[in-house]
mmCIF file of N, CA and C in Angstrom:
data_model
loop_
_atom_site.group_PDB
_atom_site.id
_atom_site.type_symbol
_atom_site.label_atom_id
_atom_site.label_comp_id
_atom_site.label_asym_id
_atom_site.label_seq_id
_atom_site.Cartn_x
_atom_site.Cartn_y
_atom_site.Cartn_z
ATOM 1 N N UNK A 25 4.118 12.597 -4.493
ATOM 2 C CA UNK A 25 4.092 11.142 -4.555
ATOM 3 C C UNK A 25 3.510 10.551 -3.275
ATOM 4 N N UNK A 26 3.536 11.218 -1.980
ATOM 5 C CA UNK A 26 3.179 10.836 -1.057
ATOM 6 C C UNK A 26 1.593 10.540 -0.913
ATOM 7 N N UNK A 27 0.606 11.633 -1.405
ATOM 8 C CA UNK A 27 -0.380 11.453 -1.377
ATOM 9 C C UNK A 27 -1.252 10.194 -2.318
ATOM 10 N N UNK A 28 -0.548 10.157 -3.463
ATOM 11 C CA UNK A 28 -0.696 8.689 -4.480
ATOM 12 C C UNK A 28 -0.465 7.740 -3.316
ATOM 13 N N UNK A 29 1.053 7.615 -3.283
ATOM 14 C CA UNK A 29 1.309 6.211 -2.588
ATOM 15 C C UNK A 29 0.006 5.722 -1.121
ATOM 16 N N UNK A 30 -0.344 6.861 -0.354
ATOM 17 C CA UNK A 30 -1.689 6.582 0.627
ATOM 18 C C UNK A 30 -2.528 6.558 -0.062
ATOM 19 N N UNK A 31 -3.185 6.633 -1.538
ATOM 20 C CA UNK A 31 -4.143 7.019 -2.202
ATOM 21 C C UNK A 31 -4.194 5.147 -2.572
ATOM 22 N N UNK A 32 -3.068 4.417 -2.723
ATOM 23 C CA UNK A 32 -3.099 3.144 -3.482
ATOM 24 C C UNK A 32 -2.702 2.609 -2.406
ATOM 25 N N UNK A 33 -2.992 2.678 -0.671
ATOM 26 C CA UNK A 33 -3.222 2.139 0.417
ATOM 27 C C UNK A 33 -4.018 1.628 0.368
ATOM 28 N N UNK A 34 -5.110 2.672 0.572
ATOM 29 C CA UNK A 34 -6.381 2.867 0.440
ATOM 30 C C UNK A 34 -7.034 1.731 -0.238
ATOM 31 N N UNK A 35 -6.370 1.890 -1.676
ATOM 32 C CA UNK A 35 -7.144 1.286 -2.381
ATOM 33 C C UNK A 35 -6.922 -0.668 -2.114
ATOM 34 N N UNK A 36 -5.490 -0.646 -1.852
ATOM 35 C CA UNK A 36 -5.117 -2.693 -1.366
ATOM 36 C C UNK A 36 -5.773 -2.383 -0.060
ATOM 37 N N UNK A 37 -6.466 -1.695 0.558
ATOM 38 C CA UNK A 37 -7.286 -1.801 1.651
ATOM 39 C C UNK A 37 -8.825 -2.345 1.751
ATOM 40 N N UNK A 38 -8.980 -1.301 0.479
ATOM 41 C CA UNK A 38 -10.576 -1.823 0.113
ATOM 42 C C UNK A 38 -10.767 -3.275 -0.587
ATOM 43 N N UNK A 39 -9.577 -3.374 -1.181
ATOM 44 C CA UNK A 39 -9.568 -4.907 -1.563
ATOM 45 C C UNK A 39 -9.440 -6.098 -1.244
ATOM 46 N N UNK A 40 -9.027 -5.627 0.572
ATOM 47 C CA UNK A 40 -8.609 -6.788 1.279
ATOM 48 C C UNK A 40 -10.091 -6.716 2.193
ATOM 49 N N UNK A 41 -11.266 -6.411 2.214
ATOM 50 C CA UNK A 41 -11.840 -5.416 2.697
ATOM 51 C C UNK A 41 -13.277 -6.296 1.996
ATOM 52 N N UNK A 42 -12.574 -6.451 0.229
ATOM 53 C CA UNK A 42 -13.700 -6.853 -0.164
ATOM 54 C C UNK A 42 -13.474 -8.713 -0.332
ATOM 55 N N UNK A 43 -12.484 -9.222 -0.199
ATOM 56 C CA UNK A 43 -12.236 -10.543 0.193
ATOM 57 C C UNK A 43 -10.723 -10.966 -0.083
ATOM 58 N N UNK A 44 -10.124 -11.813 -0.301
ATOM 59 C CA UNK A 44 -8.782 -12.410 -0.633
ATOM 60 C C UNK A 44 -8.082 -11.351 -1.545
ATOM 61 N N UNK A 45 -6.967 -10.973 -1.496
ATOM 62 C CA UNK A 45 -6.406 -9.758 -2.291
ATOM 63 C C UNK A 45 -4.901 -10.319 -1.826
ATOM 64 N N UNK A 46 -4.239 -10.690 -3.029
ATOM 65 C CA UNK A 46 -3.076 -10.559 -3.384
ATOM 66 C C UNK A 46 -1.888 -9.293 -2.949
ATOM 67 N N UNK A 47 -2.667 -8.356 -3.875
ATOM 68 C CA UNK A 47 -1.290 -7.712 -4.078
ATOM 69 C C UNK A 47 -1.010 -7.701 -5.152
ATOM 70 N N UNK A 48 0.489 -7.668 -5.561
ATOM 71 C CA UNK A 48 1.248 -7.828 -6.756
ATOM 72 C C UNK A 48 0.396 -7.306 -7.970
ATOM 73 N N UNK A 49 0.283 -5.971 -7.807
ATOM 74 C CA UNK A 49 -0.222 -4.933 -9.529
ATOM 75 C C UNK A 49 0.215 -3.907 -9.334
ATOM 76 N N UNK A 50 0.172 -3.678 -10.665
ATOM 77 C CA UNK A 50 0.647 -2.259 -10.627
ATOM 78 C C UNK A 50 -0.743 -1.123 -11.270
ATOM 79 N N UNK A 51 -0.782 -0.112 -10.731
ATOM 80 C CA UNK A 51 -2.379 0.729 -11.137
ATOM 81 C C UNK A 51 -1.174 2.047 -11.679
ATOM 82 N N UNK A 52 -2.247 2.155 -13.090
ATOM 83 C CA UNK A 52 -1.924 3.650 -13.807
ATOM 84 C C UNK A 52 -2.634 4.387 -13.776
ATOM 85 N N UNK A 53 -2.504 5.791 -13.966
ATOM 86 C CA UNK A 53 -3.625 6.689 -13.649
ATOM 87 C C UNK A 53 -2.903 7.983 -14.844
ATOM 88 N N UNK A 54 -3.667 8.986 -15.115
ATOM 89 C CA UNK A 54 -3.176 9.566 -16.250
ATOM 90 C C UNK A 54 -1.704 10.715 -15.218
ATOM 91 N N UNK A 55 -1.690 10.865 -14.159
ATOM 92 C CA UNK A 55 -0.381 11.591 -13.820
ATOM 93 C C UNK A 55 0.631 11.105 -12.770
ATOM 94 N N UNK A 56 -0.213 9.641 -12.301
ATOM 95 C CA UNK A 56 1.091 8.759 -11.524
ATOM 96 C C UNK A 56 0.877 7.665 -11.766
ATOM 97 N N UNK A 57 1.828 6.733 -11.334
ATOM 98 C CA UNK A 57 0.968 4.734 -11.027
ATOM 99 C C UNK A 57 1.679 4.655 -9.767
ATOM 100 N N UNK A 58 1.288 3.406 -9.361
ATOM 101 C CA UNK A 58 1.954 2.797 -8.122
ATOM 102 C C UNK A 58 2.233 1.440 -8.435
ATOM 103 N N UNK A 59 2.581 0.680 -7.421
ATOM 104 C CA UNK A 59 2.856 -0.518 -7.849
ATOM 105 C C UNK A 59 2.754 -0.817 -6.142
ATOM 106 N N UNK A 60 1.238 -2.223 -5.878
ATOM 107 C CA UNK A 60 1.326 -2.498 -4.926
ATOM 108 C C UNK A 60 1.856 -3.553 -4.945
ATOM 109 N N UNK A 61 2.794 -4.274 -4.141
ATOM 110 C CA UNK A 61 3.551 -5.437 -3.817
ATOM 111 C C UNK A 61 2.749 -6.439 -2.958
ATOM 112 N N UNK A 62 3.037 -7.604 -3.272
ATOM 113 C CA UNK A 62 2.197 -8.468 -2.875
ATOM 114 C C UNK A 62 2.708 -8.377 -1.305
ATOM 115 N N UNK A 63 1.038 -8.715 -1.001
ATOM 116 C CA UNK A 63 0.774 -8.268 0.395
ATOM 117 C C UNK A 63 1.139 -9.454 1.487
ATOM 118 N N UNK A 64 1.809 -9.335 2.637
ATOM 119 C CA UNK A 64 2.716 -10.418 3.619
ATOM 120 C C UNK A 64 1.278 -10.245 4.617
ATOM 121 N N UNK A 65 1.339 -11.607 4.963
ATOM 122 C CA UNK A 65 0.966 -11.549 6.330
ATOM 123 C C UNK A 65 1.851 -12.040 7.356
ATOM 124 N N UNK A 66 1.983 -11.333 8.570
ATOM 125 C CA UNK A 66 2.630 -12.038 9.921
ATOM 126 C C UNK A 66 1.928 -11.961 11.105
ATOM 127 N N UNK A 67 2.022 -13.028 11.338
ATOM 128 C CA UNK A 67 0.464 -13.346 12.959
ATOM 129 C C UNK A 67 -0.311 -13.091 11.661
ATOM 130 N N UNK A 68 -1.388 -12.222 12.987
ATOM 131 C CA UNK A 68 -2.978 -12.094 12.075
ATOM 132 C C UNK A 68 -2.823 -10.348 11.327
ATOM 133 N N UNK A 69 -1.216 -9.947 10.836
ATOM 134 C CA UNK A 69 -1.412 -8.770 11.025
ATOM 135 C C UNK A 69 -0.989 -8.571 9.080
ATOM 136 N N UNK A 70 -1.342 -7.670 8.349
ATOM 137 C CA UNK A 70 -1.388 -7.610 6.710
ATOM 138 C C UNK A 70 0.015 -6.839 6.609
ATOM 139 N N UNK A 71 0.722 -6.775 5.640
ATOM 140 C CA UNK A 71 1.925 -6.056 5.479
ATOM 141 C C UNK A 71 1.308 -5.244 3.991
ATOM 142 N N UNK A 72 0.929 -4.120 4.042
ATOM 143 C CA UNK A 72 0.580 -3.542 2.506
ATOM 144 C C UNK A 72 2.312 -2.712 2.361
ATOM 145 N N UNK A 73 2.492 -2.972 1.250
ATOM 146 C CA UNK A 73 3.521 -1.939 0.625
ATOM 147 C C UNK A 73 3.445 -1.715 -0.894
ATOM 148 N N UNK A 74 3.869 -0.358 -0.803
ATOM 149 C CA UNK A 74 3.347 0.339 -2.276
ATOM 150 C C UNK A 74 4.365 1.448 -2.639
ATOM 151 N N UNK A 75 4.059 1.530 -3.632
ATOM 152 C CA UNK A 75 5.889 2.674 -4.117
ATOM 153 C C UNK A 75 4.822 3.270 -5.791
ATOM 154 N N UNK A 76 5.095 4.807 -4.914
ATOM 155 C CA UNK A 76 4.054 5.430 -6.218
ATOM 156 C C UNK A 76 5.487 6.308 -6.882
ATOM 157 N N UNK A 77 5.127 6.628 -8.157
ATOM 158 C CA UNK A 77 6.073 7.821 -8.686
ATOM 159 C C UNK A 77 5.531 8.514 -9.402
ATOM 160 N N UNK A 78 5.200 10.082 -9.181
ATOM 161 C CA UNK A 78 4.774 11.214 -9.545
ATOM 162 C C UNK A 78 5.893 12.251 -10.141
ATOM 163 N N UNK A 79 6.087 12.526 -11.335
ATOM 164 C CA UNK A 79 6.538 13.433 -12.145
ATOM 165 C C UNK A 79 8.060 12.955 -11.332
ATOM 166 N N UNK A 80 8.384 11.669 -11.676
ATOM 167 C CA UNK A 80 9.795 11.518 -11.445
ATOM 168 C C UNK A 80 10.292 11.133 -9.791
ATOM 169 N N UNK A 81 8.934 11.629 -8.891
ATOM 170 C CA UNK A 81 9.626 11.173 -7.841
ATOM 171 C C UNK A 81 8.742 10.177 -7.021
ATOM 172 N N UNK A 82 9.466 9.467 -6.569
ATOM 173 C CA UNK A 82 8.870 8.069 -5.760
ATOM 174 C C UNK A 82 8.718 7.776 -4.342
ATOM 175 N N UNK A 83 7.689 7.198 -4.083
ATOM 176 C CA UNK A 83 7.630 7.098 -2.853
ATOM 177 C C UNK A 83 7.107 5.780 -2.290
ATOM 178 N N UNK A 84 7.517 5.159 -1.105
ATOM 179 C CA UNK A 84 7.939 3.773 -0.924
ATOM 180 C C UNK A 84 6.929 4.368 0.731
ATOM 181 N N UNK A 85 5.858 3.319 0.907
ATOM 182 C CA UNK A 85 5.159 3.359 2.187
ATOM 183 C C UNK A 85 4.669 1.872 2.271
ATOM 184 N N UNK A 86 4.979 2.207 3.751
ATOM 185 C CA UNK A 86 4.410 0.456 4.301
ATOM 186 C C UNK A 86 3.395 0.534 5.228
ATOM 187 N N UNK A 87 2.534 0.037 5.073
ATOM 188 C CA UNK A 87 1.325 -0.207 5.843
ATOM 189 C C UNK A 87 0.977 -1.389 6.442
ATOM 190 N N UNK A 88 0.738 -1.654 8.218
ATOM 191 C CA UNK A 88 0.240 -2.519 8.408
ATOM 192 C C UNK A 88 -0.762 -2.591 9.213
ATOM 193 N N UNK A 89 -1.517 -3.621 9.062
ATOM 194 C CA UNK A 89 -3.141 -3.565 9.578
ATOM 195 C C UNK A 89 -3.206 -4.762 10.240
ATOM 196 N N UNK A 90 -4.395 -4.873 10.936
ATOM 197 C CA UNK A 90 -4.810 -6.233 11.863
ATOM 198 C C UNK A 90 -5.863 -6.519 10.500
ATOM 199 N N UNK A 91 -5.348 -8.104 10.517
ATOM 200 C CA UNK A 91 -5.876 -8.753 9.269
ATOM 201 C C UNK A 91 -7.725 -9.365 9.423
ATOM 202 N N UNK A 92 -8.168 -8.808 10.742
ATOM 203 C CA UNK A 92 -9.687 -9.078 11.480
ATOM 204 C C UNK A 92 -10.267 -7.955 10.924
ATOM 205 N N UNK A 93 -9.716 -6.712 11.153
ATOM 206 C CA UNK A 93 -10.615 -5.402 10.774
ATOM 207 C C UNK A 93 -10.104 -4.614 10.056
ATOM 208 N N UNK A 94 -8.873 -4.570 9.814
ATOM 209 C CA UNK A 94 -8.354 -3.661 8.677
ATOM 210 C C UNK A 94 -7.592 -2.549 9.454
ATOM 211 N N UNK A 95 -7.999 -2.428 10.600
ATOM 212 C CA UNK A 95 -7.362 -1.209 11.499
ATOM 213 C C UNK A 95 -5.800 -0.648 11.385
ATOM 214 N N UNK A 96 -5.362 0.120 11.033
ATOM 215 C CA UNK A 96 -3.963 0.635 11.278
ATOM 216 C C UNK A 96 -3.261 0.530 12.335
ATOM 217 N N UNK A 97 -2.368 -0.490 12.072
ATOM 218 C CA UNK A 97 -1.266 -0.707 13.282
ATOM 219 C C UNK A 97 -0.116 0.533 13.244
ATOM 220 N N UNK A 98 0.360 0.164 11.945
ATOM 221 C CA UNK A 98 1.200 1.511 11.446
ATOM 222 C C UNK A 98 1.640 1.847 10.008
ATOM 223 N N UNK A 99 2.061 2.854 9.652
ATOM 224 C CA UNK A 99 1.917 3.894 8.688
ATOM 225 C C UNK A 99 3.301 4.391 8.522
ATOM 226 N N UNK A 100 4.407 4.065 7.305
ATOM 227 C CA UNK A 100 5.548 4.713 7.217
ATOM 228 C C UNK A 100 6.279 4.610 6.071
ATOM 229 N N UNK A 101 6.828 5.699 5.664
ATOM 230 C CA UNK A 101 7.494 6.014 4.762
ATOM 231 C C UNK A 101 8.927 5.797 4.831
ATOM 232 N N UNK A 102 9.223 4.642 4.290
ATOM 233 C CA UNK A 102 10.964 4.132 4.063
ATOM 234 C C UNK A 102 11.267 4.213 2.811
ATOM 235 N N UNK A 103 12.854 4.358 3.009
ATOM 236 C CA UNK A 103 13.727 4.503 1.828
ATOM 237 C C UNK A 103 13.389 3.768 0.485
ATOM 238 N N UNK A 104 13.454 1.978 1.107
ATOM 239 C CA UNK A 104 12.992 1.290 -0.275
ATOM 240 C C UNK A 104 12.715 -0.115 0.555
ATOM 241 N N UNK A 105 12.547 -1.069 -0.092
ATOM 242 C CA UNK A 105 11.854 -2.010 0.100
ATOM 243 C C UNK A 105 12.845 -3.139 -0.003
#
């Protein structure tokens, strides 16, 4: 599940990347989905969080970026949201 949940980082990355991006969907794929949560900003900095579940097990990662370049502030895997 871990590698999904950075896999649908990635992806609310490229979307913030390609202009105004919400958040709030959920993406299926034929052996996991995720569900990205609508995306916070605080200061100039993006709050991505996403919770994938693969064959039953789930995984909850928060990502945050500088909302100028996209850069990784930080990267972590918590309990739940």
């Amino acid at each position: 599940a871990e590698e999904s949940a950075k896999s649908c980082l990635e992806y609310a990355k490229l979307r913030l990347a390609s202009g105004s991006y919400a958040g709030d969907e959920t993406i299926n794929f034929s052996t996991y989905s995720c569900i990205i949560l609508p995306i916070e900003s605080v200061s100039t900095n993006k709050i991505i969080k996403v919770q994938a579940t693969v064959n039953m097990r789930t995984s909850n990662w928060r990502l945050i970026v500088d909302g100028y370049n996209l850069k990784t502030i930080s990267l972590e895997e918590v309990a739940s949201f």
